[in-house]
Structures are given as structure tokens and as C-alpha cells.
CSV table of C-alpha atoms (C1' of nucleotides) in Angstrom, one decimal:
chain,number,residue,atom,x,y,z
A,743,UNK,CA,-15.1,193.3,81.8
A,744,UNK,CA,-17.3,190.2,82.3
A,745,UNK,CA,-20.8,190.3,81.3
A,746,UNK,CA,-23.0,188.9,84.1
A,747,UNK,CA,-20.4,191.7,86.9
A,748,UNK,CA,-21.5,194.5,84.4
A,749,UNK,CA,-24.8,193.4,84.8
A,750,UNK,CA,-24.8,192.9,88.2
A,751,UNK,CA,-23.2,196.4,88.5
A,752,UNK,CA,-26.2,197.6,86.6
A,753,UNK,CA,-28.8,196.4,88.8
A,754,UNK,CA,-27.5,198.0,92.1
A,755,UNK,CA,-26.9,201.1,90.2
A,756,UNK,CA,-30.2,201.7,89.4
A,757,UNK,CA,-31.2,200.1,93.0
A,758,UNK,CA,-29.2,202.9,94.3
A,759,UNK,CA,-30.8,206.0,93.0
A,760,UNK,CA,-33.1,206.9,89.8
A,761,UNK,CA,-31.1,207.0,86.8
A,762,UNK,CA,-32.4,209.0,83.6
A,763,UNK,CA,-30.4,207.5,80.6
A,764,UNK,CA,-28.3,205.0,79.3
A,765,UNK,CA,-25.4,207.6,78.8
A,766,UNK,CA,-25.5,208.5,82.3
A,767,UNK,CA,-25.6,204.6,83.8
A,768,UNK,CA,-22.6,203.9,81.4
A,769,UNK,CA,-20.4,206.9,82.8
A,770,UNK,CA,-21.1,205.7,86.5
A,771,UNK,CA,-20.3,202.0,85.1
A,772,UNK,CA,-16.7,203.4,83.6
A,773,UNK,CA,-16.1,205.3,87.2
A,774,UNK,CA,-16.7,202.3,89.2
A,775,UNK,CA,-14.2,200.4,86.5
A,776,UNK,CA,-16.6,198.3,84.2
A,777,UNK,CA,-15.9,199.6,80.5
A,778,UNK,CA,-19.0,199.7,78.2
A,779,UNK,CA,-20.8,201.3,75.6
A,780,UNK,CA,-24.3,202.7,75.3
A,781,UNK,CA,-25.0,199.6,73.2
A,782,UNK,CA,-23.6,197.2,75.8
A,783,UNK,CA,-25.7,198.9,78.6
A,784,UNK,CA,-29.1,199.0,76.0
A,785,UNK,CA,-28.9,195.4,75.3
A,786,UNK,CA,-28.1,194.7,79.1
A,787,UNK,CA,-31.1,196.7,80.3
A,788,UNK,CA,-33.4,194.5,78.0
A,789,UNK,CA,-32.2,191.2,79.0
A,790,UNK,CA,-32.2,192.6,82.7
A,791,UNK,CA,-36.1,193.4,82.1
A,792,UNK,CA,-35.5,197.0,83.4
A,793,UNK,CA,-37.8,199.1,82.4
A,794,UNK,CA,-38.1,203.2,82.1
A,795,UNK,CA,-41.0,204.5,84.5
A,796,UNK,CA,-41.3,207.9,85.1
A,797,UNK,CA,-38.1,209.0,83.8
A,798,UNK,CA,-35.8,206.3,85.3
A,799,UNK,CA,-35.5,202.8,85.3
A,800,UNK,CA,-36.2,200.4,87.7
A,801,UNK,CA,-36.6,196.6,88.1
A,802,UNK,CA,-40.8,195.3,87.3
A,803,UNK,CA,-40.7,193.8,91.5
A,804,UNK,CA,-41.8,194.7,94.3
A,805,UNK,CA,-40.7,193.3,97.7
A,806,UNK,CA,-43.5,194.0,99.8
A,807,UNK,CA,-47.0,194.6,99.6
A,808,UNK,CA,-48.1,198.1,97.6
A,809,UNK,CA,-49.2,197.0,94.3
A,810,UNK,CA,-52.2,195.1,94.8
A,811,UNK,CA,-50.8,191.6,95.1
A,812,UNK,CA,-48.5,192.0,91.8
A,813,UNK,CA,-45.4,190.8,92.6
A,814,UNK,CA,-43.6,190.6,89.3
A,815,UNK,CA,-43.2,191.0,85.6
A,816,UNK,CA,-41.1,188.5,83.4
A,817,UNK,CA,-40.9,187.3,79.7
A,818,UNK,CA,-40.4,184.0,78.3
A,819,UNK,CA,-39.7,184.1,75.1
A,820,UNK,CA,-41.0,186.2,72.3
A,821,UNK,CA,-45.0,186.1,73.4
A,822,UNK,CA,-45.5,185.2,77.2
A,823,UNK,CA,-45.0,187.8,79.4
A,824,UNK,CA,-45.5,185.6,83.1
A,825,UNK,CA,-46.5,188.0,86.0
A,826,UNK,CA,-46.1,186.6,89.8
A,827,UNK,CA,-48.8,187.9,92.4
A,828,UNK,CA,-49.0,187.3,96.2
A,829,UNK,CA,-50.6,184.2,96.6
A,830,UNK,CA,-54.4,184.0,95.8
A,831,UNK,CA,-53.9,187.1,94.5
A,832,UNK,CA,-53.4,185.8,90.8
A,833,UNK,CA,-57.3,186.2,89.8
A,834,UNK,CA,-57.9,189.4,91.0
A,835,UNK,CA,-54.8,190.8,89.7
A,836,UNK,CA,-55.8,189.8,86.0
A,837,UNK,CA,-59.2,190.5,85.9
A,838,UNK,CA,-57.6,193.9,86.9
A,839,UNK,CA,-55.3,194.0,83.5
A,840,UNK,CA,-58.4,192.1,81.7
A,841,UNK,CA,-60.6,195.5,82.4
A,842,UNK,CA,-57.5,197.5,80.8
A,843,UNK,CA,-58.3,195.9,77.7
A,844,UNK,CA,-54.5,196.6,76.4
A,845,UNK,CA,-54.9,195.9,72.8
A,846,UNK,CA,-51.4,194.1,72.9
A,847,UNK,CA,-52.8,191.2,75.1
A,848,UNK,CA,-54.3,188.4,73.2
A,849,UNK,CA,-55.4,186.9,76.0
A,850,UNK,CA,-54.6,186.3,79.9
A,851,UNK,CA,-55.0,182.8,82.5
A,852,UNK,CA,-54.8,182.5,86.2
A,853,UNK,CA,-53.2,180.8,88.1
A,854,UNK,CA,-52.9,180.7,92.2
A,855,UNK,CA,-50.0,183.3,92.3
A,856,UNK,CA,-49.3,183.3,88.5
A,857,UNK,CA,-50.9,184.5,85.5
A,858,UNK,CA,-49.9,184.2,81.8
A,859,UNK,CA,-50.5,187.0,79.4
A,860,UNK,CA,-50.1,185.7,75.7
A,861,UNK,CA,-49.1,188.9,73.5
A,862,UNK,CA,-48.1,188.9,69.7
A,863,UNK,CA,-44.7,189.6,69.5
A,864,UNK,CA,-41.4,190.6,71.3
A,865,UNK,CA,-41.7,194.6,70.6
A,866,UNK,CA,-45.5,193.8,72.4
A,867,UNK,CA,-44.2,192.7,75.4
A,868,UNK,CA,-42.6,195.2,76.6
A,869,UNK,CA,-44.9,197.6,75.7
A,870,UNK,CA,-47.3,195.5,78.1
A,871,UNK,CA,-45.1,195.0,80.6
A,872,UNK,CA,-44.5,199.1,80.7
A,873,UNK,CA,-48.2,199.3,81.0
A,874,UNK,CA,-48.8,196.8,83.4
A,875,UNK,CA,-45.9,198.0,85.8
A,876,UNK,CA,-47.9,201.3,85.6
A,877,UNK,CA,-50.9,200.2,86.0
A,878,UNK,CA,-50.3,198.5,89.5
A,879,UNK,CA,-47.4,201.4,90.7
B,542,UNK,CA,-24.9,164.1,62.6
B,543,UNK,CA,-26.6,165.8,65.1
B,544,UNK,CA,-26.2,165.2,68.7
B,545,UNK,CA,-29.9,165.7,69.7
B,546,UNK,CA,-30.9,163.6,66.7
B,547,UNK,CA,-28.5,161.0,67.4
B,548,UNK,CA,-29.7,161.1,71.2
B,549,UNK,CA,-33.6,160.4,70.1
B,550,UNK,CA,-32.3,157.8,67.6
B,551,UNK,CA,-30.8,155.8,70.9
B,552,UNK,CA,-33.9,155.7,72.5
B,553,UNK,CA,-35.5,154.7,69.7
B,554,UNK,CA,-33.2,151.1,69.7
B,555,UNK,CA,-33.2,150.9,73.1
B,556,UNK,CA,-37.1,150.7,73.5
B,557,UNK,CA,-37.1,148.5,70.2
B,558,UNK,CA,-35.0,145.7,71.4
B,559,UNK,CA,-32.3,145.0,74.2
B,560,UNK,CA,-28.9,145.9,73.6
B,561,UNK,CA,-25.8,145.0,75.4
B,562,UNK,CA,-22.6,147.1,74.7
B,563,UNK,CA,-22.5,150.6,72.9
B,564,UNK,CA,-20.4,149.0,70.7
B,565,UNK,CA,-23.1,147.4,69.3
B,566,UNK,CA,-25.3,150.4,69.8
B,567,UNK,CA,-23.0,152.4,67.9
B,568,UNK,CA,-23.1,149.6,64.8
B,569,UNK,CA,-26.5,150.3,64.4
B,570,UNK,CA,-27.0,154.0,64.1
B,571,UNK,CA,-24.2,153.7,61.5
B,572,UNK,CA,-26.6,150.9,59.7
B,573,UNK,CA,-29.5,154.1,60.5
B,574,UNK,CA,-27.0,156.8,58.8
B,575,UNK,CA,-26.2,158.2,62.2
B,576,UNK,CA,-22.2,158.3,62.1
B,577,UNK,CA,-20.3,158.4,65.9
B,578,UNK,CA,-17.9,156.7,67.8
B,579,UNK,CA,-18.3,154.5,71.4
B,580,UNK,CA,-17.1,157.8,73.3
B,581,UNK,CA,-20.2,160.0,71.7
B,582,UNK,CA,-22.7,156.8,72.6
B,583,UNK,CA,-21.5,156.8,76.3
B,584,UNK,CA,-21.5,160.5,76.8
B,585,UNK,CA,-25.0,160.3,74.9
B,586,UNK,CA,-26.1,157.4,77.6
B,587,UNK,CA,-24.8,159.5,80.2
B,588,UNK,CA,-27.0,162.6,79.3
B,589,UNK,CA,-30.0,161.0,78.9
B,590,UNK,CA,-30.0,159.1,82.1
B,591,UNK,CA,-29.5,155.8,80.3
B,592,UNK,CA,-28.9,152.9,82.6
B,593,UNK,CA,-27.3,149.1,82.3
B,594,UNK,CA,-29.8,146.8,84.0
B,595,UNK,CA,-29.6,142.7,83.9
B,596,UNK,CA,-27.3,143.2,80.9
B,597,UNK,CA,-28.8,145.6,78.5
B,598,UNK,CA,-29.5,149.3,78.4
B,599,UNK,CA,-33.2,150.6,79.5
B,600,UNK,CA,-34.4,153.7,79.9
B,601,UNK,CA,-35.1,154.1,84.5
B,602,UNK,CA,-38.3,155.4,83.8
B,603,UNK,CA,-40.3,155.0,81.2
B,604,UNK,CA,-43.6,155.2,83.3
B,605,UNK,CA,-44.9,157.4,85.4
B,606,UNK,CA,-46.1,155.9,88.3
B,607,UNK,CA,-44.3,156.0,91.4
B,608,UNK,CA,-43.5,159.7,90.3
B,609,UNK,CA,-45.9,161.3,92.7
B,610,UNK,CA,-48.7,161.9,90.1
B,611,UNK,CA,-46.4,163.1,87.3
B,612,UNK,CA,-46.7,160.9,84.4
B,613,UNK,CA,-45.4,163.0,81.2
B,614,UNK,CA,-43.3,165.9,80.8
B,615,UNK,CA,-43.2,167.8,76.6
B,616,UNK,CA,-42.0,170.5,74.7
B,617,UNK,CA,-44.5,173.1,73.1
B,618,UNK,CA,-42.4,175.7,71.3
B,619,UNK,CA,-39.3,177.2,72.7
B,620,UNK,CA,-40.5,178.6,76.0
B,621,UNK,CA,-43.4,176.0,76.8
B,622,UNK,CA,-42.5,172.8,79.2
B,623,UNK,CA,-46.4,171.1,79.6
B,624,UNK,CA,-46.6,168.6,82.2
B,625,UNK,CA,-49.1,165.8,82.7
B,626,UNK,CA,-50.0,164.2,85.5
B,627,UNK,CA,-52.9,161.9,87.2
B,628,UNK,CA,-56.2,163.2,87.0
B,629,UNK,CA,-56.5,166.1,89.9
B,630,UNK,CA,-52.8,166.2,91.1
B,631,UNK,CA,-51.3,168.5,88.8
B,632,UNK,CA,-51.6,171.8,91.7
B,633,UNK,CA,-49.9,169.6,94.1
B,634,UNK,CA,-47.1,168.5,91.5
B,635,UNK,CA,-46.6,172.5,90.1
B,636,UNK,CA,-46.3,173.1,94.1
B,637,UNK,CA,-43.6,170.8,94.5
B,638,UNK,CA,-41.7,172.4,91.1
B,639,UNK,CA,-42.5,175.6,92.6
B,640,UNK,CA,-40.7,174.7,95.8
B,641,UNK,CA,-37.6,173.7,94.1
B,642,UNK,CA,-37.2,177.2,92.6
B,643,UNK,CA,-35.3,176.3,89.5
B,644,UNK,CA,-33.7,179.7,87.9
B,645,UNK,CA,-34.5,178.6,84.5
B,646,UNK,CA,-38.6,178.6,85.2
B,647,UNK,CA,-40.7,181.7,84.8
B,648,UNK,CA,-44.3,180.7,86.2
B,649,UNK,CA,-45.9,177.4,86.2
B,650,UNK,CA,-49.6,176.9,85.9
B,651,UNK,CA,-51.8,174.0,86.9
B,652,UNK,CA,-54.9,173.1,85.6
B,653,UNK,CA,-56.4,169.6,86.4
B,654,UNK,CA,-54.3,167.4,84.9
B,655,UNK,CA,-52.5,169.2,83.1
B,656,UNK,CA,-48.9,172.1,84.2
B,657,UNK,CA,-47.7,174.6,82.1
B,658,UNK,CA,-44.3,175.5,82.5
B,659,UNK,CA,-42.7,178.8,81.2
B,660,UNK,CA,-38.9,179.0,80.4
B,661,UNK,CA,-36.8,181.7,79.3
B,662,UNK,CA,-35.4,179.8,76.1
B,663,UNK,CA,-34.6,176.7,74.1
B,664,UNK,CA,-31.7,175.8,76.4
B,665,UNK,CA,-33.9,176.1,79.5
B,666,UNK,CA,-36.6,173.8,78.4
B,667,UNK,CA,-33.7,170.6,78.6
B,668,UNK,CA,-32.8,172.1,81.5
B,669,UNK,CA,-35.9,172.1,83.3
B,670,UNK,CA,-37.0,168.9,81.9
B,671,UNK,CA,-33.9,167.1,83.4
B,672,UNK,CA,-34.1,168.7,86.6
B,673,UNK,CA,-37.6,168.0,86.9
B,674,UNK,CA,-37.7,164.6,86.2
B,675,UNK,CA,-34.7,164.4,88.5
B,676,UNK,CA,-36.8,165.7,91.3
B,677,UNK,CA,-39.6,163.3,90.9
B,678,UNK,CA,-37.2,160.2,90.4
C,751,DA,C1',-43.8,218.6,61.5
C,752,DT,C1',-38.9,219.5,62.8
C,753,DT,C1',-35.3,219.0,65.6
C,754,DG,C1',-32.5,217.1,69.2
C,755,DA,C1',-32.0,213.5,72.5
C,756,DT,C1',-32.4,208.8,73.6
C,757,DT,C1',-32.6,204.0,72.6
C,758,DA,C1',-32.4,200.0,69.5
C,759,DT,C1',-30.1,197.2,66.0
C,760,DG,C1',-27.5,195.2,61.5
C,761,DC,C1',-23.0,194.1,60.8
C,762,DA,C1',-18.4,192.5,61.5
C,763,DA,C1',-14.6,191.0,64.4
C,764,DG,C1',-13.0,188.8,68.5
C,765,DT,C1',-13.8,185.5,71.9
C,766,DT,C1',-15.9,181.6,74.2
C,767,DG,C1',-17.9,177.3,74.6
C,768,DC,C1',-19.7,172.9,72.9
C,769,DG,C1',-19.4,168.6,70.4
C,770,DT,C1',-16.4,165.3,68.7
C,771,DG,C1',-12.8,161.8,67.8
C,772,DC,C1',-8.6,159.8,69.2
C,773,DA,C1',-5.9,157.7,72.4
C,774,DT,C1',-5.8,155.9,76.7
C,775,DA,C1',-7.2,155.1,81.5
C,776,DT,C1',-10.5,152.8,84.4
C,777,DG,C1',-13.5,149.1,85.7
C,778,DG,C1',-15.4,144.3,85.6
C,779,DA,C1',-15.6,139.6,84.9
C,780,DT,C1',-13.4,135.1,84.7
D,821,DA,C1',-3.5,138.6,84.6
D,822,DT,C1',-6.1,139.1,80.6
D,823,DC,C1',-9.7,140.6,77.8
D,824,DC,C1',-13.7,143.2,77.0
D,825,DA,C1',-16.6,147.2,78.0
D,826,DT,C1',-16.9,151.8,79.4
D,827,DA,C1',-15.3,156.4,80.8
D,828,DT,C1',-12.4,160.5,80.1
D,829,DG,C1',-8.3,164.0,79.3
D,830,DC,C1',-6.8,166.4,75.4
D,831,DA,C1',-7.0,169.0,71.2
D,832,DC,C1',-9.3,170.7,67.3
D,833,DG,C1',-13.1,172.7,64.6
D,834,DC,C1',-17.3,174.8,64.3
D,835,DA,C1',-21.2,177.4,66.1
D,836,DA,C1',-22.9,180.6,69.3
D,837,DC,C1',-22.2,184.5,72.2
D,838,DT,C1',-20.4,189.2,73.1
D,839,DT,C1',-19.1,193.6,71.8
D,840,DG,C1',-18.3,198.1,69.4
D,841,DC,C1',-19.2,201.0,65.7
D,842,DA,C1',-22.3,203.2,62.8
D,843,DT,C1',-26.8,204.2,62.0
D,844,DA,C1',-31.8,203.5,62.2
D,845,DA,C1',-35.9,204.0,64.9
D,846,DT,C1',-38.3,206.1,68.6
D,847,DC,C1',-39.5,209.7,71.7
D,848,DA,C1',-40.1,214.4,73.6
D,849,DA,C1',-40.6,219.0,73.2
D,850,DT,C1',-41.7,223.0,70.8
DNA sequence: ATTGATTATGCAAGTTGCGTGCATATGGAT
DNA sequence: ATCCATATGCACGCAACTTGCATAATCAAT
């Protein structure tokens, strides 16, 4: 019914086990009582930042150690895609996705535990954060 | 005509000269083109963390010391929030926004002097700017 | 390259929330 | 108590958000 439940539903869905396709998550959404269409769940997924990684989707985050010191993958707005590392970690993580060379990135800068990766456009960043997510997992 | 227009316009004749009732206040954004009633100009004063002080409205903190090395907080873009500070404190100023864990912020960076502060969207930068400024207050 | 499956999106309709003024309540000073 | 200044409940109008439908774009497999 409510946006932010559905949403919420969403995330501990795919939490729960690997889920292949939209069509699929919005059929266990309607059994467990939240209403939605394919479109719905789309536009959810991509404000959720879930991503599809070998075949199912799954939040960009880790909890624990595992991938390197890379913590995280987030956007802010339409050309900034900010990734969180363990701390001290941030440098060696990006010289990591420097080495890459993804042609999206413009350009990357370290932080302690943060790096920002300045990309072109919207349809770029998740493209990056795709690659980046695979790069580290 | 439009609120955050109207809102700059007040600090505007605030800084230029003191003023003692919004009444008053309200006369002379009409005289500026800026239509609105007393109950917009006190919400307005509200928001913007306008206080009376020895009989006239003045803005609590118009300088930055006493902030704990922040000096100057600024919009770049939609998702940008850039902070100043005092030459060499700006890590232990981003550690201390870090801390707070506002939703609304991304990553934060810190150069020398100098933060940059990621946000999601427009509606996050006022947001964080408020809260920030609340925290250093 | 073609086809079928999957995901993204322009558009329109319904709904929600914000900004505002009016009227009035509250507060403050004498 | 009265007068002046400021805050606020209410209602209305407009802008923004949310959603479904239909369809376009993308991807995978042959």
C-alpha cells in the first residue's frame, strides 16, 4: 500500500534469498499482501540502489570484511557515485578502481574511508556501480 | 513570490539595517516587490533561525568563530554541500559530521580547509545545512 | 541478426503535501 | 487591563509525488 513498507518489503525479500526478476519479487510482494506492478518494483529497485549481480539482485554492502575494505556503493545525484571503505582503506580501494580504467569514471578522490567517483551522467552510474560491485565481490 | 526568494530577501534587510517588528519587515519587501503577510515573515524568521536580540532581528551567527573551526557552509549544484573551515581543521570538523550520521549525507571528504559534502538531492542539501549548523551552534 | 524475456520510461490520473492568507490566540510590556 | 507584537489552527490552491498502463529500450540466447 505505502511506499517506503513496499520498499522495505523489498529489501528483506531479496535479503532472504536470490531473486532473478522483477516479475518474480512482485508475485512474492502480492502473497505477502503489498499490491504492485513490475513498474512499481523497477522504479523501487533503482531508488533502493539494488543492483543485478549474477543473476539476482542484491544490496552494493557488505557487513563484514570480504571485499577489500569496500564497504559500500551509493549515488548522489546524477554524477557522484560515493563509495564507503573500512577506514584507511579509502586509497587503496581507489587506486584499485583507478587501475580498472572504467571508461565511465571521469575521475576519482580519496578520502579516509570515502572516495568520490565523478561519472557523466545518471545511466553511467549505474553502470559503474555494477562494475565496481563486481570488481570487489 | 517565492518563499526561498523571499527568505534571502530578509537576510538581506536584516544585515543592512536593524529592524524591529515584522511588521515593518513585511513593509519593506512589499516596497522590494516581494508581496507576504506578517504570518509568512514569522514562519520565514522561524526557518531561518532568525532571532530578536536588544530590540531588533539579527542573524545568531553570522561568524564562524566559536564554531569549532567551521567558518562557512555553501551550495555547489544539487548534491554538493562544501564546507569551510580554519586552515587544518576541516578532518576533525568532517569527523564530527561523520559522527552525527545524518540520513540525508552520502560521504563527506576533507581536504585542508576545505569538506565536501555529498547529498542525495536538492531537498537534502537544506537539510543538511540546517542540521549542521545546528550541530556546531 | 532475430526473437523472446526482462527492465526502463513517457504519459495521464489520483493523491499527498507544502506554502499561504485569514482570523485569532498567545505573549509581553506598561 | 489594554495595546502592540508574534505565533498558530484552519482551509484552500497549487505543485510535487506516486502509480499503472502501454510501450520503448535493453539484454540474452541462439
Amino acid at each position: 500500500m505505502n511506499k517506503r513498507d513496499r520498499q522495505q518489503k523489498i529489501l528483506s525479500l531479496i535479503r532472504a534469498k536470490p531473486i532473478a526478476t522483477q516479475e518474480t519479487l512482485r508475485e512474492l510482494l502480492e502473497n505477502a499482501g503489498v499490491a504492485a506492478t513490475q513498474s512499481s518494483v523497477s522504479r523501487d529497485l533503482e531508488e533502493l540502489g539494488v543492483v543485478k549481480h549474477h543473476g539476482h539482485y542484491t544490496l552494493p554492502r557488505t557487513n563484514g570484511a570480504g571485499a577489500r575494505g569496500l564497504v559500500s556503493l551509493d549515488l548522489a545525484g546524477d554524477n557522484l557515485v560515493v563509495a564507503r571503505t573500512h577506514p584507511g582503506l579509502a586509497s587503496a580501494v581507489a587506486v584499485e578502481i583507478d587501475a580498472a580504467t572504467f571508461p565511465e569514471i571521469v575521475g576519482t578522490i580519496a578520502g579516509e574511508d570515502t572516495i568520490f567517483i565523478a561519472v557523466r551522467d545518471q545511466k553511467a552510474e549505474r553502470a559503474v556501480i555494477k562494475s565496481i560491485w563486481g570488481l570487489f565481490s
